[in-house]
Coordinates of C-alpha atoms in Angstrom, one line a residue:
X1 CA 94.1 74.2 119.2
X2 CA 92.2 70.9 119.3
X3 CA 88.9 72.8 119.8
X4 CA 89.3 75.1 116.9
X5 CA 86.6 73.3 114.7
X6 CA 85.4 75.6 111.9
X7 CA 82.0 76.9 113.1
X8 CA 81.7 80.0 111.0
X9 CA 80.9 79.1 107.5
X10 CA 80.8 75.4 108.1
X11 CA 77.4 75.1 106.5
X12 CA 78.8 76.7 103.3
X13 CA 81.7 74.3 103.4
X14 CA 79.4 71.3 103.6
X15 CA 77.5 72.6 100.6
X16 CA 80.8 72.8 98.8
X17 CA 81.4 69.1 99.8
X18 CA 78.0 68.2 98.4
X19 CA 78.9 69.9 95.1
X20 CA 82.1 68.0 94.9
X21 CA 80.2 64.8 95.5
X22 CA 78.0 65.4 92.4
X23 CA 81.3 65.8 90.4
X24 CA 82.5 62.5 92.0
X25 CA 79.3 60.6 90.9
X26 CA 79.8 61.9 87.3
X27 CA 83.5 61.1 87.5
X28 CA 82.8 57.4 88.5
X29 CA 80.4 56.9 85.7
X30 CA 82.7 58.5 83.2
X31 CA 85.8 56.6 84.4
X32 CA 84.0 53.2 84.3
X33 CA 82.8 53.9 80.8
X34 CA 86.2 55.1 79.6
X35 CA 88.1 52.1 81.1
X36 CA 85.7 49.6 79.6
X37 CA 85.3 51.2 76.2
X38 CA 88.7 52.7 75.6
X39 CA 91.1 50.6 77.7
X40 CA 89.1 47.3 77.2
X41 CA 89.7 46.4 80.9
X42 CA 86.7 44.3 82.2
X43 CA 85.1 45.8 85.3
X44 CA 82.1 45.0 87.5
X45 CA 80.4 47.9 85.9
X46 CA 76.8 47.2 87.2
X47 CA 78.2 47.1 90.8
X48 CA 80.2 50.2 90.3
X49 CA 77.2 52.1 88.8
X50 CA 75.1 51.0 91.8
X51 CA 77.7 52.4 94.2
X52 CA 77.7 55.7 92.3
X53 CA 73.8 55.7 92.4
X54 CA 73.9 55.1 96.2
X55 CA 76.5 58.0 96.4
X56 CA 74.1 60.3 94.6
X57 CA 71.1 59.2 96.7
X58 CA 72.7 60.0 100.0
X59 CA 74.2 63.2 98.6
X60 CA 70.6 64.3 97.7
X61 CA 69.4 63.4 101.2
X62 CA 72.2 65.4 102.8
X63 CA 71.4 68.3 100.5
X64 CA 67.7 68.4 101.5
X65 CA 68.4 67.9 105.1
X66 CA 71.0 70.7 105.1
X67 CA 68.4 73.0 103.5
X68 CA 65.9 72.2 106.2
X69 CA 68.2 72.8 109.2
X70 CA 69.6 76.0 107.6
X71 CA 66.0 77.2 107.2
X72 CA 65.0 76.3 110.7
X73 CA 68.3 77.5 112.3
X74 CA 68.2 75.4 115.5
X75 CA 70.3 76.7 118.5
X76 CA 72.6 73.7 118.2
X77 CA 73.3 74.2 114.5
X78 CA 77.1 74.1 114.8
X79 CA 76.9 70.7 116.6
X80 CA 74.5 69.4 113.9
X81 CA 76.7 70.7 111.1
X82 CA 79.8 69.0 112.6
X83 CA 77.9 65.8 112.9
X84 CA 76.7 65.9 109.3
X85 CA 80.2 66.7 108.1
X86 CA 81.7 63.7 110.0
X87 CA 78.9 61.3 108.8
X88 CA 79.3 62.5 105.1
X89 CA 83.1 61.9 105.1
X90 CA 82.7 58.5 106.8
X91 CA 80.1 57.4 104.2
X92 CA 82.4 58.7 101.4
X93 CA 85.3 56.6 102.7
X94 CA 83.0 53.6 102.8
X95 CA 81.9 54.3 99.2
X96 CA 85.4 54.8 98.0
X97 CA 86.5 51.5 99.7
X98 CA 83.7 49.7 97.9
X99 CA 84.6 51.2 94.6
X100 CA 88.3 50.3 95.0
X101 CA 87.4 46.7 96.1
X102 CA 85.2 46.1 93.0
X103 CA 87.8 47.6 90.7
X104 CA 91.1 45.9 91.5
X105 CA 91.6 46.4 95.2
X106 CA 95.2 47.1 96.0
X107 CA 96.0 47.0 92.3
X108 CA 93.8 50.1 91.7
X109 CA 95.9 53.3 91.5
X110 CA 92.8 55.3 92.7
X111 CA 93.5 54.1 96.2
X112 CA 95.3 57.4 96.7
X113 CA 92.0 59.2 96.3
X114 CA 91.7 58.6 100.1
X115 CA 94.2 61.4 100.5
X116 CA 91.6 63.9 99.0
X117 CA 89.2 62.9 101.7
X118 CA 91.8 63.5 104.3
X119 CA 92.4 67.0 103.0
X120 CA 88.6 67.7 102.9
X121 CA 88.3 66.3 106.5
X122 CA 91.1 68.6 107.6
X123 CA 89.3 71.6 106.1
X124 CA 85.9 70.8 107.5
X125 CA 86.7 69.2 110.9
X126 CA 88.8 69.7 114.0
X127 CA 92.3 68.2 114.2
X128 CA 91.1 65.3 116.4
X129 CA 88.2 64.5 114.1
X130 CA 90.5 64.6 111.1
X131 CA 92.9 62.1 112.7
X132 CA 90.0 59.8 113.6
X133 CA 88.9 59.9 109.9
X134 CA 92.4 59.0 108.9
X135 CA 92.4 56.1 111.3
X136 CA 89.0 55.0 109.9
X137 CA 90.3 55.2 106.3
X138 CA 93.4 53.1 107.4
X139 CA 91.2 50.5 109.1
X140 CA 89.0 50.2 105.9
X141 CA 92.1 49.9 103.7
X142 CA 93.7 47.2 105.9
X143 CA 90.4 45.4 106.2
X144 CA 89.9 45.3 102.4
X145 CA 93.5 44.2 101.7
X146 CA 93.4 41.5 104.5
X147 CA 90.1 40.1 103.4
X148 CA 91.2 39.8 99.8
X149 CA 94.6 38.4 100.8
X150 CA 93.0 35.6 102.9
X151 CA 90.3 35.1 100.3
X152 CA 87.4 36.1 102.5
X153 CA 86.5 38.6 99.8
X154 CA 86.7 37.9 96.1
X155 CA 89.6 39.8 94.5
X156 CA 88.6 41.5 91.2
X157 CA 91.8 41.3 89.1
X158 CA 92.5 44.2 86.8
X159 CA 93.3 42.1 83.7
X160 CA 95.0 44.2 81.1
X161 CA 96.2 46.8 83.6
X162 CA 98.7 44.7 85.7
X163 CA 100.6 41.6 84.5
X164 CA 99.4 39.4 87.3
X165 CA 97.3 39.6 90.4
X166 CA 99.1 41.5 93.3
X167 CA 96.6 41.0 96.1
X168 CA 98.5 38.0 97.4
X169 CA 102.0 39.5 97.0
X170 CA 103.2 40.2 100.6
X171 CA 106.1 42.5 99.6
X172 CA 103.9 44.6 97.3
X173 CA 101.1 44.8 100.0
X174 CA 103.6 45.8 102.7
X175 CA 105.2 48.5 100.5
X176 CA 101.9 50.0 99.3
X177 CA 100.4 49.8 102.8
X178 CA 103.4 51.7 104.4
X179 CA 103.4 54.3 101.7
X180 CA 99.5 54.7 101.7
X181 CA 99.1 54.9 105.5
X182 CA 102.0 57.2 106.1
X183 CA 100.8 59.5 103.3
X184 CA 97.3 59.6 104.9
X185 CA 98.6 60.8 108.2
X186 CA 101.1 63.2 106.8
X187 CA 98.4 64.7 104.6
X188 CA 96.2 65.2 107.7
X189 CA 99.1 66.6 109.7
X190 CA 100.0 69.2 107.0
X191 CA 96.4 70.1 106.1
X192 CA 95.3 70.5 109.7
X193 CA 98.3 72.5 110.6
X194 CA 97.5 75.0 107.8
X195 CA 93.8 74.9 108.6
X196 CA 94.3 75.6 112.3
X197 CA 96.6 78.6 111.5
X198 CA 94.0 79.9 109.0
X199 CA 91.2 79.5 111.5
X200 CA 93.2 81.4 114.1
X201 CA 93.9 84.2 111.6
X202 CA 90.2 84.2 110.6
X203 CA 89.2 84.5 114.3
X204 CA 91.6 87.4 114.8
X205 CA 90.2 89.1 111.7
X206 CA 86.6 88.6 112.8
X207 CA 87.4 90.1 116.2
X208 CA 89.2 93.0 114.5
X209 CA 86.2 93.5 112.2
X210 CA 83.8 93.5 115.2
X211 CA 86.0 96.1 116.9
X212 CA 86.0 98.2 113.8
X213 CA 82.2 97.9 113.5
X214 CA 81.8 99.0 117.1
X215 CA 84.1 102.0 116.5
X216 CA 82.2 102.9 113.4
X217 CA 78.9 102.7 115.4
X218 CA 80.4 105.0 118.1
X219 CA 81.6 107.4 115.4
X220 CA 78.2 107.4 113.7
X221 CA 76.4 108.0 117.0
X222 CA 78.7 111.0 117.6
X223 CA 78.1 112.3 114.1
X224 CA 74.4 111.9 114.6
X225 CA 74.3 113.9 117.8
X226 CA 76.6 116.6 116.5
X227 CA 74.8 116.9 113.2
X228 CA 71.5 117.1 115.0
X229 CA 72.7 119.9 117.2
X230 CA 74.2 121.8 114.2
X231 CA 70.9 121.4 112.3
X232 CA 69.0 122.9 115.2
X233 CA 71.3 125.9 115.3
X234 CA 71.1 126.4 111.5
X235 CA 67.3 126.2 111.6
X236 CA 67.4 129.0 114.2
X237 CA 69.8 131.1 112.1
X238 CA 67.7 130.6 109.0
X239 CA 64.5 131.4 111.0
X240 CA 66.2 134.8 111.9
X241 CA 67.5 135.5 108.4
X242 CA 64.2 134.9 106.5
X243 CA 62.2 137.7 108.2
X244 CA 65.1 140.1 107.7
X245 CA 65.4 139.2 104.1
X246 CA 61.6 139.6 103.5
X247 CA 61.7 143.1 105.0
X248 CA 59.6 142.2 108.0
X249 CA 62.1 143.9 110.4
X250 CA 62.4 147.0 108.2
X251 CA 63.8 148.0 104.9
X252 CA 67.5 147.1 104.1
X253 CA 69.8 149.0 101.9
X254 CA 71.1 147.1 98.8
X255 CA 74.4 146.2 100.5
X256 CA 72.7 144.9 103.7
X257 CA 70.2 142.9 101.6
X258 CA 72.9 141.3 99.5
X259 CA 74.8 140.2 102.6
X260 CA 71.7 138.8 104.3
X261 CA 70.7 137.0 101.0
X262 CA 74.2 135.4 100.7
X263 CA 74.1 134.4 104.4
X264 CA 70.7 132.8 103.8
X265 CA 71.8 130.9 100.7
X266 CA 75.0 129.6 102.5
X267 CA 72.8 128.6 105.5
X268 CA 70.5 126.7 103.2
X269 CA 73.3 124.9 101.5
X270 CA 74.8 124.0 104.9
X271 CA 71.3 122.7 106.0
X272 CA 71.2 120.5 102.9
X273 CA 74.6 119.0 103.8
X274 CA 73.7 118.4 107.4
X275 CA 70.4 116.8 106.4
X276 CA 72.3 114.4 104.0
X277 CA 74.8 113.6 106.7
X278 CA 72.0 112.9 109.2
X279 CA 70.3 110.7 106.6
X280 CA 73.2 108.5 105.9
X281 CA 74.2 108.2 109.6
X282 CA 70.6 107.2 110.5
X283 CA 70.6 104.5 107.7
X284 CA 74.0 103.1 109.0
X285 CA 72.8 103.0 112.6
X286 CA 69.4 101.5 111.9
X287 CA 69.7 97.7 111.9
X288 CA 66.5 97.3 109.9
X289 CA 64.4 99.4 107.6
X290 CA 60.7 99.4 107.9
X291 CA 59.6 97.6 104.8
X292 CA 56.3 96.6 103.2
X293 CA 54.6 96.2 99.9
X294 CA 54.3 99.3 97.7
X295 CA 53.7 100.2 94.1
X296 CA 57.1 100.8 92.4
X297 CA 55.2 102.2 89.4
X298 CA 53.6 104.9 91.5
X299 CA 56.8 105.6 93.4
X300 CA 58.8 106.1 90.1
X301 CA 56.1 108.4 88.8
X302 CA 56.3 110.5 92.0
X303 CA 60.1 110.7 91.6
X304 CA 59.7 111.9 88.0
X305 CA 57.2 114.5 89.1
X306 CA 59.8 115.7 91.7
X307 CA 62.3 116.7 88.9
X308 CA 59.9 117.5 86.1
X309 CA 59.9 121.3 86.7
X310 CA 63.7 121.5 86.8
X311 CA 64.0 119.5 83.5
X312 CA 61.5 121.9 81.9
X313 CA 63.5 124.9 83.1
X314 CA 66.5 123.5 81.2
X315 CA 64.4 122.7 78.1
X316 CA 65.3 119.0 78.6
X317 CA 63.4 115.9 77.4
X318 CA 62.5 113.8 80.5
X319 CA 60.9 110.4 79.7
X320 CA 60.2 107.2 81.5
X321 CA 59.0 103.7 80.5
X322 CA 57.9 101.0 83.0
X323 CA 57.2 97.4 82.0
X324 CA 53.5 96.5 82.5
X325 CA 54.6 93.6 84.7
X326 CA 56.3 95.9 87.2
X327 CA 54.1 97.1 90.1
X328 CA 54.1 95.9 93.7
X329 CA 57.4 95.1 95.4
X330 CA 58.5 94.9 99.0
X331 CA 60.8 97.5 100.5
X332 CA 61.1 100.9 102.2
X333 CA 59.0 103.0 99.8
X334 CA 60.2 106.4 101.1
X335 CA 63.9 105.5 100.7
X336 CA 63.4 104.0 97.3
X337 CA 61.5 107.0 96.1
X338 CA 64.2 109.4 97.4
X339 CA 66.9 107.3 95.8
X340 CA 65.2 107.4 92.3
X341 CA 64.4 111.1 92.7
X342 CA 68.0 111.9 93.7
X343 CA 69.5 110.0 90.8
X344 CA 67.0 111.8 88.4
X345 CA 67.9 115.1 90.0
X346 CA 71.6 114.5 89.5
X347 CA 71.1 113.6 85.8
X348 CA 69.1 116.8 85.3
X349 CA 71.7 118.9 87.2
X350 CA 74.7 117.5 85.3
X351 CA 73.1 117.5 81.8
X352 CA 73.4 120.6 79.7
X353 CA 70.3 122.5 78.4
X354 CA 68.4 120.7 75.7
X355 CA 69.7 117.3 76.8
X356 CA 67.8 114.1 77.6
X357 CA 67.2 112.0 80.7
X358 CA 65.4 108.6 80.4
X359 CA 64.3 106.2 83.0
X360 CA 63.4 102.6 82.2
X361 CA 62.1 100.0 84.7
X362 CA 62.2 96.4 83.5
X363 CA 60.8 93.2 84.9
X364 CA 63.5 90.6 85.6
X365 CA 61.4 87.8 87.2
X366 CA 62.3 87.9 90.9
X367 CA 63.8 91.4 90.6
X368 CA 63.4 94.7 88.7
X369 CA 66.1 96.7 86.8
X370 CA 65.9 100.5 87.1
X371 CA 68.0 102.3 84.5
X372 CA 68.5 106.1 84.6
X373 CA 70.4 107.4 81.6
X374 CA 71.4 111.0 80.6
X375 CA 73.3 112.8 78.0
X376 CA 75.3 114.8 80.6
X377 CA 78.9 115.4 81.4
X378 CA 79.6 111.8 82.2
X379 CA 82.2 110.4 84.7
X380 CA 85.8 109.8 84.0
X381 CA 87.3 106.3 84.3
X382 CA 89.4 107.4 87.3
X383 CA 86.4 108.6 89.2
X384 CA 84.0 105.7 88.6
X385 CA 85.5 103.3 91.2
X386 CA 85.0 106.0 93.9
X387 CA 81.8 107.6 92.8
X388 CA 79.8 105.9 95.6
X389 CA 82.2 106.8 98.4
X390 CA 81.1 109.2 101.1
X391 CA 82.0 112.9 100.4
X392 CA 83.5 112.0 97.0
X393 CA 82.7 114.1 94.0
X394 CA 83.9 113.6 90.4
X395 CA 86.3 116.3 89.2
X396 CA 84.1 117.5 86.3
X397 CA 81.1 117.6 88.7
X398 CA 83.0 119.9 91.1
X399 CA 84.1 122.1 88.2
X400 CA 80.5 122.5 87.0
X401 CA 78.8 122.7 90.4
X402 CA 81.1 123.9 93.2
X403 CA 78.6 123.2 96.0
X404 CA 77.6 119.6 96.7
X405 CA 77.6 117.2 99.7
X406 CA 79.2 114.2 98.0
X407 CA 76.7 112.1 100.0
X408 CA 73.9 111.5 97.5
X409 CA 75.3 108.5 95.7
X410 CA 76.7 107.0 99.0
X411 CA 73.1 107.2 100.5
X412 CA 71.7 105.6 97.3
X413 CA 74.2 102.7 97.6
X414 CA 73.4 102.2 101.3
X415 CA 69.7 102.1 100.6
X416 CA 69.9 99.7 97.7
X417 CA 72.3 97.4 99.5
X418 CA 70.0 97.4 102.6
X419 CA 67.4 96.0 100.2
X420 CA 69.8 93.3 99.1
X421 CA 70.1 94.9 95.7
X422 CA 72.9 96.2 93.5
X423 CA 73.7 99.7 92.1
X424 CA 76.4 100.5 89.6
X425 CA 77.2 103.1 86.9
X426 CA 78.2 102.9 83.3
X427 CA 79.6 106.2 82.0
X428 CA 81.9 107.9 79.5
X429 CA 83.2 111.4 80.2
X430 CA 81.5 113.9 77.9
X431 CA 78.9 111.4 76.7
X432 CA 76.6 110.8 79.6
X433 CA 75.9 108.2 82.3
X434 CA 73.6 105.3 83.0
X435 CA 72.9 104.4 86.7
X436 CA 71.6 100.8 87.1
X437 CA 69.7 99.5 90.1
X438 CA 68.6 95.9 90.6
X439 CA 66.0 95.4 93.4
X440 CA 64.6 92.1 94.5
X441 CA 60.8 92.1 94.4

């Protein structure tokens, strides 16, 4: 258990500590102002502000240093992160000791803020390192109290807060010291006990997650191989049916022709399903997509051209508007075009004749927002949470169009998330839908 230092996510936890320290700097300034102005207790305000300034300076240095090592990702990053966490907590204890000394010493009720640092140490560090920090805090406290007691350090009496100076009261010093030191070690014991158990559970969950990912990869490989084989057989069947249907093998009577036509249609629909299944499986198995700069404007126009004829057949109004600032972004152009085209095709498919489908692409600085709206059948509230799940189709969609793979939206979600973007839908049943995509440039 001693070696269970938090390696995973340690950098993020250190960033969290840096954010807390900014709050602490503001807290010191606010507390000093409040005590002087409201409580009328005289303090060494200039000294306390200087300590707060030093606290802010080294916090900024740690922030910049952490950004640099995170960007460079050295092989010994966990070791460096542990060292940085230890140094930060040690400096915080020194700063807190200085603040306590110049604002009343043992008379200052904020001495118990040391406990917060022990809890933070227990979250960030190993059990051994946490106890070392508790010992360091104890040593600082005893040193401050002793130096003030023997008058090696000036005691800054909190006039107006306590009736008389307590720094030379042996009974008071002994009582506070016992309570303070025992609380420090108890806090470390309890916090590290909880932290170690949480880290153990986190490790078990990570291992289980890796196992699930491996099983999912094996399953996807299997689906890929089977789907590919099925596709080859279907292609062969379709290749045989087409000449027969076209009469190249001789004339068919009406009954025979109808059977062959229906078989060809079913084979075509099955081919579409297998292609979609192959597509999403390939995306899942590929670790990276081939990306590069491309014109989103041209890509969107291509997608509109893809569905234009279908919209015209249904006497629908199909419009699009693209911000002038939107043009070149980086991504997998083919996948983005297919995603936009599929969403437009869905809108056309599920919008009654005479309806409307609009696409807007807006510039959002570092990203673009693609909105595809229609006046179609919409999606019920019950279906919206599952609309991007594989093989899931909304109830009203199945009622309107019996055949469908239920893979189109899950493919779209996979593509957009691979681009570190977001996709979501806003819809009301019977009133239409708006699909929103945010893509980083």
